[in-house]
PDB file of C-alpha atoms in Angstrom:
ATOM      1  CA  GLY I   1     -40.729 -18.767 -71.743  1.00 67.00           C
ATOM      2  CA  ALA I   2     -41.612 -21.404 -69.172  1.00 80.00           C
ATOM      3  CA  VAL I   3     -43.098 -24.576 -70.638  1.00 90.00           C
ATOM      4  CA  VAL I   4     -45.092 -27.146 -68.699  1.00 95.00           C
ATOM      5  CA  SER I   5     -46.232 -30.382 -70.281  1.00 96.00           C
ATOM      6  CA  GLN I   6     -48.727 -32.989 -69.194  1.00 97.00           C
ATOM      7  CA  HIS I   7     -49.256 -36.561 -70.239  1.00 97.00           C
ATOM      8  CA  PRO I   8     -51.597 -38.012 -71.252  1.00 97.00           C
ATOM      9  CA  SER I   9     -53.789 -35.308 -72.720  1.00 96.00           C
ATOM     10  CA  ARG I  10     -56.812 -37.540 -72.650  1.00 97.00           C
ATOM     11  CA  VAL I  11     -57.608 -40.827 -70.934  1.00 97.00           C
ATOM     12  CA  ILE I  12     -60.644 -43.024 -70.732  1.00 97.00           C
ATOM     13  CA  CYS I  13     -60.703 -45.758 -68.125  1.00 96.00           C
ATOM     14  CA  LYS I  14     -63.039 -48.182 -66.480  1.00 96.00           C
ATOM     15  CA  SER I  15     -64.407 -47.597 -63.013  1.00 97.00           C
ATOM     16  CA  GLY I  16     -62.138 -49.016 -60.344  1.00 96.00           C
ATOM     17  CA  THR I  17     -58.885 -48.618 -62.235  1.00 97.00           C
ATOM     18  CA  SER I  18     -56.058 -46.217 -61.432  1.00 97.00           C
ATOM     19  CA  VAL I  19     -54.772 -43.515 -63.702  1.00 97.00           C
ATOM     20  CA  LYS I  20     -51.423 -41.719 -63.532  1.00 97.00           C
ATOM     21  CA  ILE I  21     -50.954 -38.221 -64.908  1.00 98.00           C
ATOM     22  CA  GLU I  22     -47.509 -36.697 -65.391  1.00 97.00           C
ATOM     23  CA  CYS I  23     -46.609 -33.041 -65.167  1.00 96.00           C
ATOM     24  CA  ARG I  24     -43.203 -31.867 -66.366  1.00 95.00           C
ATOM     25  CA  SER I  25     -41.443 -28.548 -66.400  1.00 93.00           C
ATOM     26  CA  LEU I  26     -39.480 -28.669 -69.648  1.00 92.00           C
ATOM     27  CA  ASP I  27     -37.064 -25.757 -69.447  1.00 88.00           C
ATOM     28  CA  PHE I  28     -36.865 -24.922 -65.781  1.00 87.00           C
ATOM     29  CA  GLN I  29     -36.728 -26.567 -62.394  1.00 87.00           C
ATOM     30  CA  ALA I  30     -39.834 -26.520 -60.265  1.00 86.00           C
ATOM     31  CA  THR I  31     -39.572 -27.287 -56.589  1.00 84.00           C
ATOM     32  CA  THR I  32     -43.275 -26.610 -56.307  1.00 89.00           C
ATOM     33  CA  MET I  33     -46.046 -27.761 -58.587  1.00 93.00           C
ATOM     34  CA  PHE I  34     -49.779 -27.499 -58.138  1.00 95.00           C
ATOM     35  CA  TRP I  35     -52.610 -29.807 -59.169  1.00 97.00           C
ATOM     36  CA  TYR I  36     -56.035 -28.440 -60.066  1.00 96.00           C
ATOM     37  CA  ARG I  37     -59.322 -29.954 -61.092  1.00 97.00           C
ATOM     38  CA  GLN I  38     -61.762 -28.176 -63.352  1.00 96.00           C
ATOM     39  CA  PHE I  39     -65.303 -29.337 -63.998  1.00 94.00           C
ATOM     40  CA  PRO I  40     -67.130 -28.134 -67.137  1.00 91.00           C
ATOM     41  CA  LYS I  41     -67.850 -24.415 -67.110  1.00 90.00           C
ATOM     42  CA  GLN I  42     -66.379 -24.037 -63.660  1.00 94.00           C
ATOM     43  CA  SER I  43     -63.290 -22.499 -62.175  1.00 95.00           C
ATOM     44  CA  LEU I  44     -60.018 -24.175 -61.285  1.00 95.00           C
ATOM     45  CA  MET I  45     -60.024 -25.747 -57.850  1.00 94.00           C
ATOM     46  CA  LEU I  46     -56.690 -26.394 -56.202  1.00 94.00           C
ATOM     47  CA  MET I  47     -56.359 -29.997 -55.094  1.00 96.00           C
ATOM     48  CA  ALA I  48     -52.849 -30.097 -53.698  1.00 95.00           C
ATOM     49  CA  THR I  49     -49.420 -28.526 -53.647  1.00 93.00           C
ATOM     50  CA  SER I  50     -46.643 -30.830 -54.715  1.00 90.00           C
ATOM     51  CA  ASN I  51     -43.247 -30.253 -53.138  1.00 87.00           C
ATOM     52  CA  GLU I  52     -40.098 -31.855 -54.474  1.00 85.00           C
ATOM     53  CA  GLY I  53     -38.674 -34.328 -51.998  1.00 84.00           C
ATOM     54  CA  SER I  54     -41.469 -34.055 -49.454  1.00 86.00           C
ATOM     55  CA  LYS I  55     -45.104 -34.904 -48.975  1.00 89.00           C
ATOM     56  CA  ALA I  56     -47.765 -33.044 -50.858  1.00 93.00           C
ATOM     57  CA  THR I  57     -50.060 -30.634 -49.100  1.00 93.00           C
ATOM     58  CA  TYR I  58     -53.704 -31.353 -49.809  1.00 95.00           C
ATOM     59  CA  GLU I  59     -56.567 -28.901 -49.762  1.00 94.00           C
ATOM     60  CA  GLN I  60     -59.470 -29.452 -47.447  1.00 93.00           C
ATOM     61  CA  GLY I  61     -61.847 -32.074 -48.762  1.00 94.00           C
ATOM     62  CA  VAL I  62     -59.337 -33.724 -51.093  1.00 96.00           C
ATOM     63  CA  GLU I  63     -58.607 -37.339 -50.182  1.00 94.00           C
ATOM     64  CA  LYS I  64     -54.869 -37.887 -50.129  1.00 93.00           C
ATOM     65  CA  ASP I  65     -55.248 -41.656 -50.384  1.00 95.00           C
ATOM     66  CA  LYS I  66     -57.333 -41.301 -53.508  1.00 96.00           C
ATOM     67  CA  PHE I  67     -55.211 -38.683 -55.241  1.00 97.00           C
ATOM     68  CA  LEU I  68     -51.619 -39.783 -54.788  1.00 96.00           C
ATOM     69  CA  ILE I  69     -48.984 -37.199 -55.601  1.00 95.00           C
ATOM     70  CA  ASN I  70     -45.308 -37.843 -56.108  1.00 92.00           C
ATOM     71  CA  HIS I  71     -42.745 -35.143 -56.838  1.00 89.00           C
ATOM     72  CA  ALA I  72     -39.563 -37.142 -57.129  1.00 82.00           C
ATOM     73  CA  SER I  73     -37.523 -34.736 -59.205  1.00 89.00           C
ATOM     74  CA  LEU I  74     -37.256 -31.029 -59.882  1.00 89.00           C
ATOM     75  CA  THR I  75     -39.007 -31.411 -63.223  1.00 92.00           C
ATOM     76  CA  LEU I  76     -41.644 -34.078 -62.657  1.00 94.00           C
ATOM     77  CA  SER I  77     -44.729 -34.439 -60.510  1.00 95.00           C
ATOM     78  CA  THR I  78     -47.288 -37.210 -60.902  1.00 96.00           C
ATOM     79  CA  LEU I  79     -50.908 -37.449 -59.852  1.00 97.00           C
ATOM     80  CA  THR I  80     -52.439 -40.900 -59.546  1.00 97.00           C
ATOM     81  CA  VAL I  81     -56.198 -41.151 -59.315  1.00 97.00           C
ATOM     82  CA  THR I  82     -56.744 -44.446 -57.532  1.00 97.00           C
ATOM     83  CA  SER I  83     -59.867 -46.556 -57.926  1.00 96.00           C
ATOM     84  CA  ALA I  84     -61.377 -43.989 -60.233  1.00 97.00           C
ATOM     85  CA  HIS I  85     -65.136 -43.555 -60.408  1.00 96.00           C
ATOM     86  CA  PRO I  86     -67.347 -41.630 -62.826  1.00 96.00           C
ATOM     87  CA  GLU I  87     -67.513 -38.668 -60.446  1.00 96.00           C
ATOM     88  CA  ASP I  88     -63.730 -38.307 -60.823  1.00 96.00           C
ATOM     89  CA  SER I  89     -64.202 -37.480 -64.489  1.00 97.00           C
ATOM     90  CA  SER I  90     -62.808 -34.007 -64.930  1.00 96.00           C
ATOM     91  CA  PHE I  91     -60.103 -31.851 -66.473  1.00 96.00           C
ATOM     92  CA  TYR I  92     -56.924 -32.122 -64.384  1.00 97.00           C
ATOM     93  CA  ILE I  93     -54.361 -29.353 -64.802  1.00 97.00           C
ATOM     94  CA  CYS I  94     -50.982 -28.898 -63.212  1.00 97.00           C
ATOM     95  CA  SER I  95     -48.976 -25.734 -62.835  1.00 95.00           C
ATOM     96  CA  ALA I  96     -45.416 -24.979 -61.853  1.00 91.00           C
ATOM     97  CA  ARG I  97     -43.677 -21.986 -60.399  1.00 84.00           C
ATOM     98  CA  ASP I  98     -40.826 -20.634 -62.480  1.00 76.00           C
ATOM     99  CA  TYR I  99     -38.163 -19.401 -60.109  1.00 70.00           C
ATOM    100  CA  ARG I 100     -36.167 -17.754 -62.858  1.00 71.00           C
ATOM    101  CA  GLY I 101     -38.592 -14.852 -62.801  1.00 66.00           C
ATOM    102  CA  PRO I 102     -40.850 -13.435 -60.118  1.00 65.00           C
ATOM    103  CA  THR I 103     -41.511 -16.310 -57.773  1.00 63.00           C
ATOM    104  CA  ASP I 104     -45.249 -15.828 -57.873  1.00 71.00           C
ATOM    105  CA  THR I 105     -45.679 -16.651 -61.531  1.00 81.00           C
ATOM    106  CA  GLN I 106     -47.284 -19.986 -62.313  1.00 86.00           C
ATOM    107  CA  TYR I 107     -47.442 -21.616 -65.711  1.00 89.00           C
ATOM    108  CA  PHE I 108     -50.000 -24.233 -66.532  1.00 94.00           C
ATOM    109  CA  GLY I 109     -49.783 -27.534 -68.323  1.00 96.00           C
ATOM    110  CA  PRO I 110     -52.198 -28.303 -71.165  1.00 96.00           C
ATOM    111  CA  GLY I 111     -54.417 -30.422 -68.935  1.00 96.00           C
ATOM    112  CA  THR I 112     -55.592 -34.033 -68.923  1.00 97.00           C
ATOM    113  CA  ARG I 113     -59.163 -34.904 -69.721  1.00 97.00           C
ATOM    114  CA  LEU I 114     -60.131 -37.914 -67.598  1.00 97.00           C
ATOM    115  CA  THR I 115     -63.279 -39.855 -68.393  1.00 97.00           C
ATOM    116  CA  VAL I 116     -64.216 -42.723 -66.107  1.00 97.00           C
ATOM    117  CA  LEU I 117     -66.791 -45.112 -67.517  1.00 96.00           C
TER     118      LEU I 117
ATOM    119  CA  GLY Y   1     -58.925 -18.738 -46.409  1.00 83.00           C
ATOM    120  CA  GLU Y   2     -58.939 -16.443 -49.376  1.00 89.00           C
ATOM    121  CA  ASN Y   3     -62.169 -15.933 -51.318  1.00 93.00           C
ATOM    122  CA  VAL Y   4     -62.217 -14.331 -54.753  1.00 97.00           C
ATOM    123  CA  GLU Y   5     -65.401 -13.138 -56.378  1.00 97.00           C
ATOM    124  CA  GLN Y   6     -65.582 -12.268 -60.066  1.00 98.00           C
ATOM    125  CA  HIS Y   7     -68.158 -10.375 -62.114  1.00 98.00           C
ATOM    126  CA  PRO Y   8     -69.755 -10.574 -64.547  1.00 98.00           C
ATOM    127  CA  SER Y   9     -70.052 -14.269 -65.310  1.00 97.00           C
ATOM    128  CA  THR Y  10     -70.731 -13.507 -68.970  1.00 98.00           C
ATOM    129  CA  LEU Y  11     -69.901 -10.443 -71.010  1.00 98.00           C
ATOM    130  CA  SER Y  12     -70.776  -9.728 -74.594  1.00 98.00           C
ATOM    131  CA  VAL Y  13     -69.278  -6.747 -76.413  1.00 98.00           C
ATOM    132  CA  GLN Y  14     -69.051  -5.497 -79.955  1.00 97.00           C
ATOM    133  CA  GLU Y  15     -65.724  -5.710 -81.706  1.00 97.00           C
ATOM    134  CA  GLY Y  16     -63.708  -2.595 -80.974  1.00 97.00           C
ATOM    135  CA  ASP Y  17     -65.460  -1.866 -77.692  1.00 97.00           C
ATOM    136  CA  SER Y  18     -63.831  -2.166 -74.284  1.00 98.00           C
ATOM    137  CA  ALA Y  19     -64.437  -4.940 -71.777  1.00 98.00           C
ATOM    138  CA  VAL Y  20     -64.037  -4.715 -68.021  1.00 98.00           C
ATOM    139  CA  ILE Y  21     -64.007  -7.621 -65.601  1.00 98.00           C
ATOM    140  CA  LYS Y  22     -63.939  -7.044 -61.857  1.00 98.00           C
ATOM    141  CA  CYS Y  23     -62.754  -9.135 -58.935  1.00 98.00           C
ATOM    142  CA  THR Y  24     -62.776  -8.716 -55.197  1.00 98.00           C
ATOM    143  CA  TYR Y  25     -60.722 -10.607 -52.667  1.00 97.00           C
ATOM    144  CA  SER Y  26     -61.150 -11.157 -48.965  1.00 96.00           C
ATOM    145  CA  ASP Y  27     -57.665 -11.564 -47.496  1.00 93.00           C
ATOM    146  CA  SER Y  28     -55.836  -8.278 -47.122  1.00 92.00           C
ATOM    147  CA  ALA Y  29     -52.550 -10.214 -47.036  1.00 91.00           C
ATOM    148  CA  SER Y  30     -52.914 -11.165 -50.705  1.00 93.00           C
ATOM    149  CA  ASN Y  31     -50.310  -9.366 -52.765  1.00 92.00           C
ATOM    150  CA  TYR Y  32     -50.193 -11.029 -56.171  1.00 92.00           C
ATOM    151  CA  PHE Y  33     -53.046 -10.892 -58.676  1.00 95.00           C
ATOM    152  CA  PRO Y  34     -52.723 -12.632 -62.035  1.00 94.00           C
ATOM    153  CA  TRP Y  35     -55.255 -12.834 -64.841  1.00 97.00           C
ATOM    154  CA  TYR Y  36     -55.556 -15.909 -67.007  1.00 96.00           C
ATOM    155  CA  LYS Y  37     -57.260 -16.470 -70.353  1.00 97.00           C
ATOM    156  CA  GLN Y  38     -58.590 -19.934 -71.073  1.00 97.00           C
ATOM    157  CA  GLU Y  39     -59.927 -21.102 -74.399  1.00 95.00           C
ATOM    158  CA  LEU Y  40     -62.184 -24.112 -74.509  1.00 92.00           C
ATOM    159  CA  GLY Y  41     -60.307 -27.295 -73.631  1.00 90.00           C
ATOM    160  CA  LYS Y  42     -56.986 -25.470 -73.376  1.00 93.00           C
ATOM    161  CA  ARG Y  43     -54.671 -24.486 -70.571  1.00 94.00           C
ATOM    162  CA  PRO Y  44     -55.071 -21.177 -68.723  1.00 94.00           C
ATOM    163  CA  GLN Y  45     -52.573 -18.664 -70.084  1.00 94.00           C
ATOM    164  CA  LEU Y  46     -51.218 -15.799 -68.045  1.00 92.00           C
ATOM    165  CA  ILE Y  47     -52.056 -12.529 -69.781  1.00 96.00           C
ATOM    166  CA  ILE Y  48     -51.109  -9.985 -67.145  1.00 95.00           C
ATOM    167  CA  ASP Y  49     -50.416  -9.792 -63.439  1.00 93.00           C
ATOM    168  CA  ILE Y  50     -50.006  -7.131 -60.813  1.00 93.00           C
ATOM    169  CA  ARG Y  51     -48.364  -7.009 -57.456  1.00 89.00           C
ATOM    170  CA  SER Y  52     -49.600  -5.021 -54.507  1.00 86.00           C
ATOM    171  CA  ASN Y  53     -46.855  -2.440 -54.698  1.00 84.00           C
ATOM    172  CA  VAL Y  54     -48.376  -0.903 -57.829  1.00 85.00           C
ATOM    173  CA  GLY Y  55     -51.832   0.344 -58.642  1.00 91.00           C
ATOM    174  CA  GLU Y  56     -51.930  -0.159 -62.384  1.00 95.00           C
ATOM    175  CA  LYS Y  57     -50.153  -2.096 -65.093  1.00 95.00           C
ATOM    176  CA  LYS Y  58     -50.633  -1.995 -68.819  1.00 96.00           C
ATOM    177  CA  ASP Y  59     -49.559  -4.226 -71.677  1.00 95.00           C
ATOM    178  CA  GLN Y  60     -50.765  -3.046 -75.080  1.00 96.00           C
ATOM    179  CA  ARG Y  61     -54.566  -3.483 -75.115  1.00 97.00           C
ATOM    180  CA  ILE Y  62     -54.702  -5.041 -71.657  1.00 98.00           C
ATOM    181  CA  ALA Y  63     -54.521  -3.253 -68.342  1.00 98.00           C
ATOM    182  CA  VAL Y  64     -55.098  -4.214 -64.739  1.00 98.00           C
ATOM    183  CA  THR Y  65     -55.886  -1.893 -61.848  1.00 97.00           C
ATOM    184  CA  LEU Y  66     -55.639  -2.683 -58.162  1.00 96.00           C
ATOM    185  CA  ASN Y  67     -57.307  -0.965 -55.228  1.00 96.00           C
ATOM    186  CA  LYS Y  68     -55.805  -2.461 -52.078  1.00 94.00           C
ATOM    187  CA  THR Y  69     -57.991  -0.454 -49.755  1.00 94.00           C
ATOM    188  CA  ALA Y  70     -61.184  -1.719 -51.329  1.00 95.00           C
ATOM    189  CA  LYS Y  71     -59.634  -5.123 -52.059  1.00 96.00           C
ATOM    190  CA  HIS Y  72     -60.613  -5.221 -55.657  1.00 95.00           C
ATOM    191  CA  PHE Y  73     -58.848  -5.409 -58.992  1.00 97.00           C
ATOM    192  CA  SER Y  74     -60.049  -5.160 -62.556  1.00 98.00           C
ATOM    193  CA  LEU Y  75     -59.050  -6.272 -66.029  1.00 98.00           C
ATOM    194  CA  HIS Y  76     -59.542  -3.837 -68.871  1.00 98.00           C
ATOM    195  CA  ILE Y  77     -59.361  -4.905 -72.507  1.00 98.00           C
ATOM    196  CA  THR Y  78     -59.559  -2.146 -75.090  1.00 97.00           C
ATOM    197  CA  GLU Y  79     -60.271  -2.424 -78.815  1.00 98.00           C
ATOM    198  CA  THR Y  80     -61.584  -5.931 -78.389  1.00 98.00           C
ATOM    199  CA  GLN Y  81     -61.155  -8.440 -81.187  1.00 97.00           C
ATOM    200  CA  PRO Y  82     -62.921 -11.747 -81.879  1.00 96.00           C
ATOM    201  CA  GLU Y  83     -59.825 -13.631 -80.741  1.00 96.00           C
ATOM    202  CA  ASP Y  84     -60.265 -12.113 -77.303  1.00 98.00           C
ATOM    203  CA  SER Y  85     -63.320 -14.348 -76.877  1.00 98.00           C
ATOM    204  CA  ALA Y  86     -62.518 -16.815 -74.075  1.00 98.00           C
ATOM    205  CA  VAL Y  87     -63.012 -17.384 -70.369  1.00 98.00           C
ATOM    206  CA  TYR Y  88     -61.023 -15.065 -68.161  1.00 98.00           C
ATOM    207  CA  PHE Y  89     -60.075 -15.913 -64.593  1.00 98.00           C
ATOM    208  CA  CYS Y  90     -58.703 -13.630 -61.945  1.00 98.00           C
ATOM    209  CA  ALA Y  91     -56.727 -15.042 -59.042  1.00 96.00           C
ATOM    210  CA  ALA Y  92     -55.087 -13.954 -55.832  1.00 95.00           C
ATOM    211  CA  SER Y  93     -52.265 -15.315 -53.747  1.00 91.00           C
ATOM    212  CA  ILE Y  94     -50.204 -14.502 -50.699  1.00 82.00           C
ATOM    213  CA  ALA Y  95     -46.438 -14.481 -50.952  1.00 69.00           C
ATOM    214  CA  GLY Y  96     -45.079 -16.823 -48.326  1.00 61.00           C
ATOM    215  CA  GLY Y  97     -48.381 -18.656 -48.175  1.00 59.00           C
ATOM    216  CA  GLY Y  98     -47.138 -21.305 -50.532  1.00 67.00           C
ATOM    217  CA  ASN Y  99     -48.122 -19.057 -53.431  1.00 77.00           C
ATOM    218  CA  LYS Y 100     -51.390 -20.931 -53.735  1.00 87.00           C
ATOM    219  CA  LEU Y 101     -53.666 -19.275 -56.232  1.00 91.00           C
ATOM    220  CA  THR Y 102     -57.323 -18.804 -55.397  1.00 93.00           C
ATOM    221  CA  PHE Y 103     -59.299 -18.342 -58.576  1.00 95.00           C
ATOM    222  CA  GLY Y 104     -62.393 -16.363 -59.306  1.00 97.00           C
ATOM    223  CA  THR Y 105     -65.373 -18.053 -60.925  1.00 96.00           C
ATOM    224  CA  GLY Y 106     -64.516 -16.908 -64.419  1.00 97.00           C
ATOM    225  CA  THR Y 107     -66.011 -14.583 -67.025  1.00 98.00           C
ATOM    226  CA  GLN Y 108     -67.070 -15.810 -70.450  1.00 98.00           C
ATOM    227  CA  LEU Y 109     -66.213 -12.974 -72.811  1.00 98.00           C
ATOM    228  CA  LYS Y 110     -67.748 -12.967 -76.253  1.00 98.00           C
ATOM    229  CA  VAL Y 111     -66.649 -10.397 -78.789  1.00 98.00           C
ATOM    230  CA  GLU Y 112     -69.204 -10.086 -81.539  1.00 96.00           C
ATOM    231  CA  LEU Y 113     -68.515  -8.871 -85.056  1.00 90.00           C
TER     232      LEU Y 113
END
């Protein structure tokens, strides 16, 4: 089956620092990956769509200069939270579309728990 | 944009009973409806999905029904077991719309012994 990994699984940082999160598709190529944010006991909210070789598409209300997305290869997308603040603390999850099967199917990474002090 | 509503927010059933979770969507162009199970602190896992060209799909104890006219779809879990306890999310997407998933608000299912 399709496997998506994320690194790191957990990160604690000081306010004002930047944090990079990696999302990898391990056994398939993903031209499209998605980044979500999930606050405790809430649903997944799409932040942006990451497209290999082109600029990401951000959802309304998501600051593109704060959440930098790079999708430089068919198996890797990165999300950088710049100048993080306590309100950015959340569970960040990526997903990738597996084109080997039905193109709608998305598989999720294990998530990254970000805590900003 | 698409809006997905999900009910109930919490559901408690006795082991062996059935559980039903319902979702409605707003955009009639949506044609793909997956259901995800998420355990605490873990990734959402796809448990079943349905496309708009069928009305029902079943996989062992799990089934999903879709009513395109009413724009709602439901998850049915039969013979529930304690390991079914988790948060369940429905979602909807439009093929050709970037396949962006819009999620429901989630249902906390608790299966009691």
